[in-house]
PDB file of C-alpha atoms in Angstrom:
ATOM      1  CA  UNK A   1     113.148   3.920 168.621  1.00  0.00           C
ATOM      2  CA  UNK A   2     111.103   1.253 166.832  1.00  0.00           C
ATOM      3  CA  UNK A   3     109.217  -1.276 168.939  1.00  0.00           C
ATOM      4  CA  UNK A   4     108.976  -5.034 168.555  1.00  0.00           C
ATOM      5  CA  UNK A   5     106.042  -6.585 170.346  1.00  0.00           C
ATOM      6  CA  UNK A   6     106.327  -9.710 172.473  1.00  0.00           C
ATOM      7  CA  UNK A   7     103.014 -11.335 173.387  1.00  0.00           C
ATOM      8  CA  UNK A   8     102.626 -12.539 176.973  1.00  0.00           C
ATOM      9  CA  UNK A   9     100.154 -14.783 178.755  1.00  0.00           C
ATOM     10  CA  UNK A  10     100.306 -17.117 181.738  1.00  0.00           C
ATOM     11  CA  UNK A  11     102.339 -20.316 181.405  1.00  0.00           C
ATOM     12  CA  UNK A  12     104.827 -18.778 178.951  1.00  0.00           C
ATOM     13  CA  UNK A  13     108.201 -20.445 178.485  1.00  0.00           C
ATOM     14  CA  UNK A  14     110.522 -18.128 180.387  1.00  0.00           C
ATOM     15  CA  UNK A  15     113.414 -18.594 177.957  1.00  0.00           C
ATOM     16  CA  UNK A  16     111.204 -17.711 175.005  1.00  0.00           C
ATOM     17  CA  UNK A  17     110.303 -14.331 176.521  1.00  0.00           C
ATOM     18  CA  UNK A  18     113.517 -13.278 178.269  1.00  0.00           C
ATOM     19  CA  UNK A  19     115.965 -14.174 175.491  1.00  0.00           C
ATOM     20  CA  UNK A  20     114.047 -12.338 172.721  1.00  0.00           C
ATOM     21  CA  UNK A  21     113.409  -9.403 175.083  1.00  0.00           C
ATOM     22  CA  UNK A  22     117.118  -8.712 175.463  1.00  0.00           C
ATOM     23  CA  UNK A  23     118.123  -9.626 171.907  1.00  0.00           C
ATOM     24  CA  UNK A  24     115.554  -7.102 170.617  1.00  0.00           C
ATOM     25  CA  UNK A  25     117.154  -4.441 172.817  1.00  0.00           C
ATOM     26  CA  UNK A  26     120.659  -5.373 171.651  1.00  0.00           C
ATOM     27  CA  UNK A  27     119.491  -4.898 168.064  1.00  0.00           C
ATOM     28  CA  UNK A  28     118.367  -1.333 168.832  1.00  0.00           C
ATOM     29  CA  UNK A  29     114.629  -1.936 169.168  1.00  0.00           C
ATOM     30  CA  UNK A  30     112.339  -1.278 172.105  1.00  0.00           C
ATOM     31  CA  UNK A  31     110.655  -4.473 173.337  1.00  0.00           C
ATOM     32  CA  UNK A  32     106.964  -3.880 173.979  1.00  0.00           C
ATOM     33  CA  UNK A  33     105.506  -6.631 176.151  1.00  0.00           C
ATOM     34  CA  UNK A  34     101.832  -7.061 175.291  1.00  0.00           C
ATOM     35  CA  UNK A  35      99.240  -8.994 177.286  1.00  0.00           C
ATOM     36  CA  UNK A  36      95.468  -9.246 177.265  1.00  0.00           C
ATOM     37  CA  UNK A  37      95.773  -6.479 179.863  1.00  0.00           C
ATOM     38  CA  UNK A  38      98.747  -4.816 181.595  1.00  0.00           C
ATOM     39  CA  UNK A  39     100.114  -6.671 184.606  1.00  0.00           C
ATOM     40  CA  UNK A  40     102.204  -9.589 185.785  1.00  0.00           C
ATOM     41  CA  UNK A  41     101.991 -12.977 184.094  1.00  0.00           C
ATOM     42  CA  UNK A  42     103.390 -16.241 185.406  1.00  0.00           C
ATOM     43  CA  UNK A  43     105.667 -18.515 183.459  1.00  0.00           C
ATOM     44  CA  UNK A  44     105.711 -22.284 183.704  1.00  0.00           C
ATOM     45  CA  UNK A  45     107.693 -21.756 186.928  1.00  0.00           C
ATOM     46  CA  UNK A  46     107.045 -19.097 189.613  1.00  0.00           C
ATOM     47  CA  UNK A  47     108.952 -16.593 187.423  1.00  0.00           C
ATOM     48  CA  UNK A  48     106.834 -13.584 186.416  1.00  0.00           C
ATOM     49  CA  UNK A  49     107.142 -11.002 183.656  1.00  0.00           C
ATOM     50  CA  UNK A  50     105.177  -7.818 183.153  1.00  0.00           C
ATOM     51  CA  UNK A  51     103.042  -6.846 180.196  1.00  0.00           C
ATOM     52  CA  UNK A  52     103.033  -3.067 180.027  1.00  0.00           C
ATOM     53  CA  UNK A  53     100.197  -2.672 177.525  1.00  0.00           C
ATOM     54  CA  UNK A  54      96.958  -4.391 176.543  1.00  0.00           C
ATOM     55  CA  UNK A  55      96.742  -5.961 173.088  1.00  0.00           C
ATOM     56  CA  UNK A  56      93.580  -3.948 172.420  1.00  0.00           C
ATOM     57  CA  UNK A  57      95.656  -0.748 172.658  1.00  0.00           C
ATOM     58  CA  UNK A  58      98.253  -1.837 170.077  1.00  0.00           C
ATOM     59  CA  UNK A  59      97.958  -1.721 166.294  1.00  0.00           C
ATOM     60  CA  UNK A  60     100.287  -3.185 163.680  1.00  0.00           C
ATOM     61  CA  UNK A  61     101.395   0.346 162.797  1.00  0.00           C
ATOM     62  CA  UNK A  62     102.806   0.732 166.306  1.00  0.00           C
ATOM     63  CA  UNK A  63     105.232  -2.166 165.817  1.00  0.00           C
ATOM     64  CA  UNK A  64     108.148  -3.043 163.580  1.00  0.00           C
ATOM     65  CA  UNK A  65     107.477  -6.751 164.214  1.00  0.00           C
ATOM     66  CA  UNK A  66     105.953  -9.248 166.632  1.00  0.00           C
ATOM     67  CA  UNK A  67     107.179 -12.331 168.513  1.00  0.00           C
ATOM     68  CA  UNK A  68     104.846 -14.999 169.903  1.00  0.00           C
ATOM     69  CA  UNK A  69     106.621 -17.081 172.565  1.00  0.00           C
ATOM     70  CA  UNK A  70     105.700 -20.659 173.357  1.00  0.00           C
ATOM     71  CA  UNK A  71     105.203 -22.712 176.457  1.00  0.00           C
ATOM     72  CA  UNK A  72     101.524 -23.150 177.166  1.00  0.00           C
ATOM     73  CA  UNK A  73     100.844 -19.405 176.757  1.00  0.00           C
ATOM     74  CA  UNK A  74      99.770 -19.751 173.104  1.00  0.00           C
ATOM     75  CA  UNK A  75      96.767 -21.787 174.210  1.00  0.00           C
ATOM     76  CA  UNK A  76      95.716 -18.756 176.246  1.00  0.00           C
ATOM     77  CA  UNK A  77      96.837 -16.169 173.648  1.00  0.00           C
ATOM     78  CA  UNK A  78      94.531 -17.686 171.056  1.00  0.00           C
ATOM     79  CA  UNK A  79      91.569 -17.072 173.380  1.00  0.00           C
ATOM     80  CA  UNK A  80      92.175 -13.299 173.250  1.00  0.00           C
ATOM     81  CA  UNK A  81      90.587 -11.800 170.137  1.00  0.00           C
ATOM     82  CA  UNK A  82      92.753  -8.667 170.501  1.00  0.00           C
ATOM     83  CA  UNK A  83      95.944 -10.736 170.518  1.00  0.00           C
ATOM     84  CA  UNK A  84      94.800 -12.893 167.593  1.00  0.00           C
ATOM     85  CA  UNK A  85      93.834  -9.759 165.661  1.00  0.00           C
ATOM     86  CA  UNK A  86      97.264  -8.215 166.278  1.00  0.00           C
ATOM     87  CA  UNK A  87      98.956 -11.336 164.863  1.00  0.00           C
ATOM     88  CA  UNK A  88      96.658 -11.123 161.827  1.00  0.00           C
ATOM     89  CA  UNK A  89      97.420  -7.403 161.312  1.00  0.00           C
ATOM     90  CA  UNK A  90     101.192  -7.888 161.583  1.00  0.00           C
ATOM     91  CA  UNK A  91     100.997 -10.694 159.032  1.00  0.00           C
ATOM     92  CA  UNK A  92      98.857  -8.632 156.627  1.00  0.00           C
ATOM     93  CA  UNK A  93     101.324  -5.757 156.934  1.00  0.00           C
ATOM     94  CA  UNK A  94     104.119  -8.230 156.084  1.00  0.00           C
ATOM     95  CA  UNK A  95     106.098  -7.185 159.121  1.00  0.00           C
ATOM     96  CA  UNK A  96     108.419  -9.740 160.749  1.00  0.00           C
ATOM     97  CA  UNK A  97     106.316 -12.263 162.656  1.00  0.00           C
ATOM     98  CA  UNK A  98     108.060 -14.804 164.852  1.00  0.00           C
ATOM     99  CA  UNK A  99     106.579 -17.890 166.514  1.00  0.00           C
ATOM    100  CA  UNK A 100     108.432 -20.228 168.846  1.00  0.00           C
ATOM    101  CA  UNK A 101     107.542 -23.791 169.860  1.00  0.00           C
ATOM    102  CA  UNK A 102     103.779 -24.004 170.654  1.00  0.00           C
ATOM    103  CA  UNK A 103     103.140 -20.499 169.264  1.00  0.00           C
ATOM    104  CA  UNK A 104     101.862 -22.106 166.075  1.00  0.00           C
ATOM    105  CA  UNK A 105      98.562 -22.557 167.916  1.00  0.00           C
ATOM    106  CA  UNK A 106      98.147 -18.766 167.989  1.00  0.00           C
ATOM    107  CA  UNK A 107      99.081 -18.527 164.299  1.00  0.00           C
ATOM    108  CA  UNK A 108      96.428 -21.135 163.488  1.00  0.00           C
ATOM    109  CA  UNK A 109      93.798 -19.109 165.355  1.00  0.00           C
ATOM    110  CA  UNK A 110      94.863 -16.002 163.443  1.00  0.00           C
ATOM    111  CA  UNK A 111      94.386 -17.885 160.168  1.00  0.00           C
ATOM    112  CA  UNK A 112      97.897 -17.213 158.875  1.00  0.00           C
ATOM    113  CA  UNK A 113      99.381 -20.699 158.323  1.00  0.00           C
ATOM    114  CA  UNK A 114      97.565 -22.131 155.285  1.00  0.00           C
ATOM    115  CA  UNK A 115      99.968 -22.904 152.445  1.00  0.00           C
ATOM    116  CA  UNK A 116     103.037 -21.636 154.310  1.00  0.00           C
ATOM    117  CA  UNK A 117     106.257 -23.424 155.195  1.00  0.00           C
ATOM    118  CA  UNK A 118     106.880 -23.329 158.930  1.00  0.00           C
ATOM    119  CA  UNK A 119     107.879 -25.370 161.947  1.00  0.00           C
ATOM    120  CA  UNK A 120     106.866 -25.737 165.573  1.00  0.00           C
ATOM    121  CA  UNK A 121     107.046 -28.127 168.486  1.00  0.00           C
ATOM    122  CA  UNK A 122     106.500 -31.724 167.375  1.00  0.00           C
ATOM    123  CA  UNK A 123     103.302 -32.171 169.403  1.00  0.00           C
ATOM    124  CA  UNK A 124     101.487 -29.461 167.406  1.00  0.00           C
ATOM    125  CA  UNK A 125     102.655 -30.676 163.999  1.00  0.00           C
ATOM    126  CA  UNK A 126      99.284 -32.335 163.263  1.00  0.00           C
ATOM    127  CA  UNK A 127      97.438 -29.155 164.312  1.00  0.00           C
ATOM    128  CA  UNK A 128      99.560 -27.080 161.941  1.00  0.00           C
ATOM    129  CA  UNK A 129      99.110 -29.554 159.078  1.00  0.00           C
ATOM    130  CA  UNK A 130      95.355 -29.791 159.673  1.00  0.00           C
ATOM    131  CA  UNK A 131      95.249 -25.982 159.399  1.00  0.00           C
ATOM    132  CA  UNK A 132      96.983 -26.195 156.015  1.00  0.00           C
ATOM    133  CA  UNK A 133     100.575 -25.422 157.003  1.00  0.00           C
ATOM    134  CA  UNK A 134     103.457 -27.063 155.172  1.00  0.00           C
ATOM    135  CA  UNK A 135     105.275 -28.364 158.251  1.00  0.00           C
ATOM    136  CA  UNK A 136     109.061 -28.592 157.976  1.00  0.00           C
ATOM    137  CA  UNK A 137     111.122 -30.827 160.246  1.00  0.00           C
ATOM    138  CA  UNK A 138     113.738 -28.116 160.745  1.00  0.00           C
ATOM    139  CA  UNK A 139     114.855 -26.174 163.808  1.00  0.00           C
ATOM    140  CA  UNK A 140     114.160 -22.741 162.277  1.00  0.00           C
ATOM    141  CA  UNK A 141     112.132 -22.001 159.151  1.00  0.00           C
ATOM    142  CA  UNK A 142     111.895 -18.626 157.435  1.00  0.00           C
ATOM    143  CA  UNK A 143     109.362 -17.881 154.731  1.00  0.00           C
ATOM    144  CA  UNK A 144     109.255 -14.215 153.805  1.00  0.00           C
ATOM    145  CA  UNK A 145     108.456 -12.242 156.937  1.00  0.00           C
ATOM    146  CA  UNK A 146     107.398 -15.355 158.942  1.00  0.00           C
ATOM    147  CA  UNK A 147     110.050 -16.957 161.164  1.00  0.00           C
ATOM    148  CA  UNK A 148     109.280 -20.078 163.213  1.00  0.00           C
ATOM    149  CA  UNK A 149     111.288 -22.272 165.578  1.00  0.00           C
ATOM    150  CA  UNK A 150     110.687 -25.730 167.027  1.00  0.00           C
ATOM    151  CA  UNK A 151     111.960 -25.263 170.566  1.00  0.00           C
ATOM    152  CA  UNK A 152     113.609 -22.944 173.084  1.00  0.00           C
ATOM    153  CA  UNK A 153     116.895 -24.683 172.225  1.00  0.00           C
ATOM    154  CA  UNK A 154     116.589 -23.000 168.810  1.00  0.00           C
ATOM    155  CA  UNK A 155     116.378 -19.429 170.139  1.00  0.00           C
ATOM    156  CA  UNK A 156     119.812 -18.296 168.920  1.00  0.00           C
ATOM    157  CA  UNK A 157     119.051 -19.280 165.307  1.00  0.00           C
ATOM    158  CA  UNK A 158     115.478 -18.031 165.607  1.00  0.00           C
ATOM    159  CA  UNK A 159     116.503 -14.569 166.786  1.00  0.00           C
ATOM    160  CA  UNK A 160     119.238 -14.338 164.156  1.00  0.00           C
ATOM    161  CA  UNK A 161     116.689 -15.169 161.431  1.00  0.00           C
ATOM    162  CA  UNK A 162     114.014 -12.880 162.932  1.00  0.00           C
ATOM    163  CA  UNK A 163     116.314  -9.886 163.281  1.00  0.00           C
ATOM    164  CA  UNK A 164     117.716 -10.432 159.771  1.00  0.00           C
ATOM    165  CA  UNK A 165     114.242  -9.518 158.438  1.00  0.00           C
ATOM    166  CA  UNK A 166     115.126  -5.888 159.328  1.00  0.00           C
ATOM    167  CA  UNK A 167     118.317  -5.729 157.238  1.00  0.00           C
TER     168      UNK A 167
END
């Protein structure tokens, strides 16, 4: 079974981890929850989710694609060189790369936004544009293997677009 990685750090948006986790399974993939190290991480509420593997132990070749959830986790994800490197590797390999809400911060740190059409939460629009992204005021934007969404309310369309990259 092919694996799709889901990055995890503290202060993740619970909806943006749980919904993709189960949609990935429904599509016949194994979700691989990746943190800076294995263990429990806390969402924006007391809800916790477990990362089963450290980012340093995962390579792009191990994954069919990668999802970066939002919340405030991307601010922490971008501080992990192993997580940033994994985003970079997935992008270079042109495997499906998904980013939800504030996840654009992690894409900026990975250096993968310049000249690309994408979207994200409105409060990071200026960050994305300053990094050279071509921000689109749309709920879900797909450009090649990159799929981005503005908000957790856009998860259904985001996952449909993300999973369509495997057709």
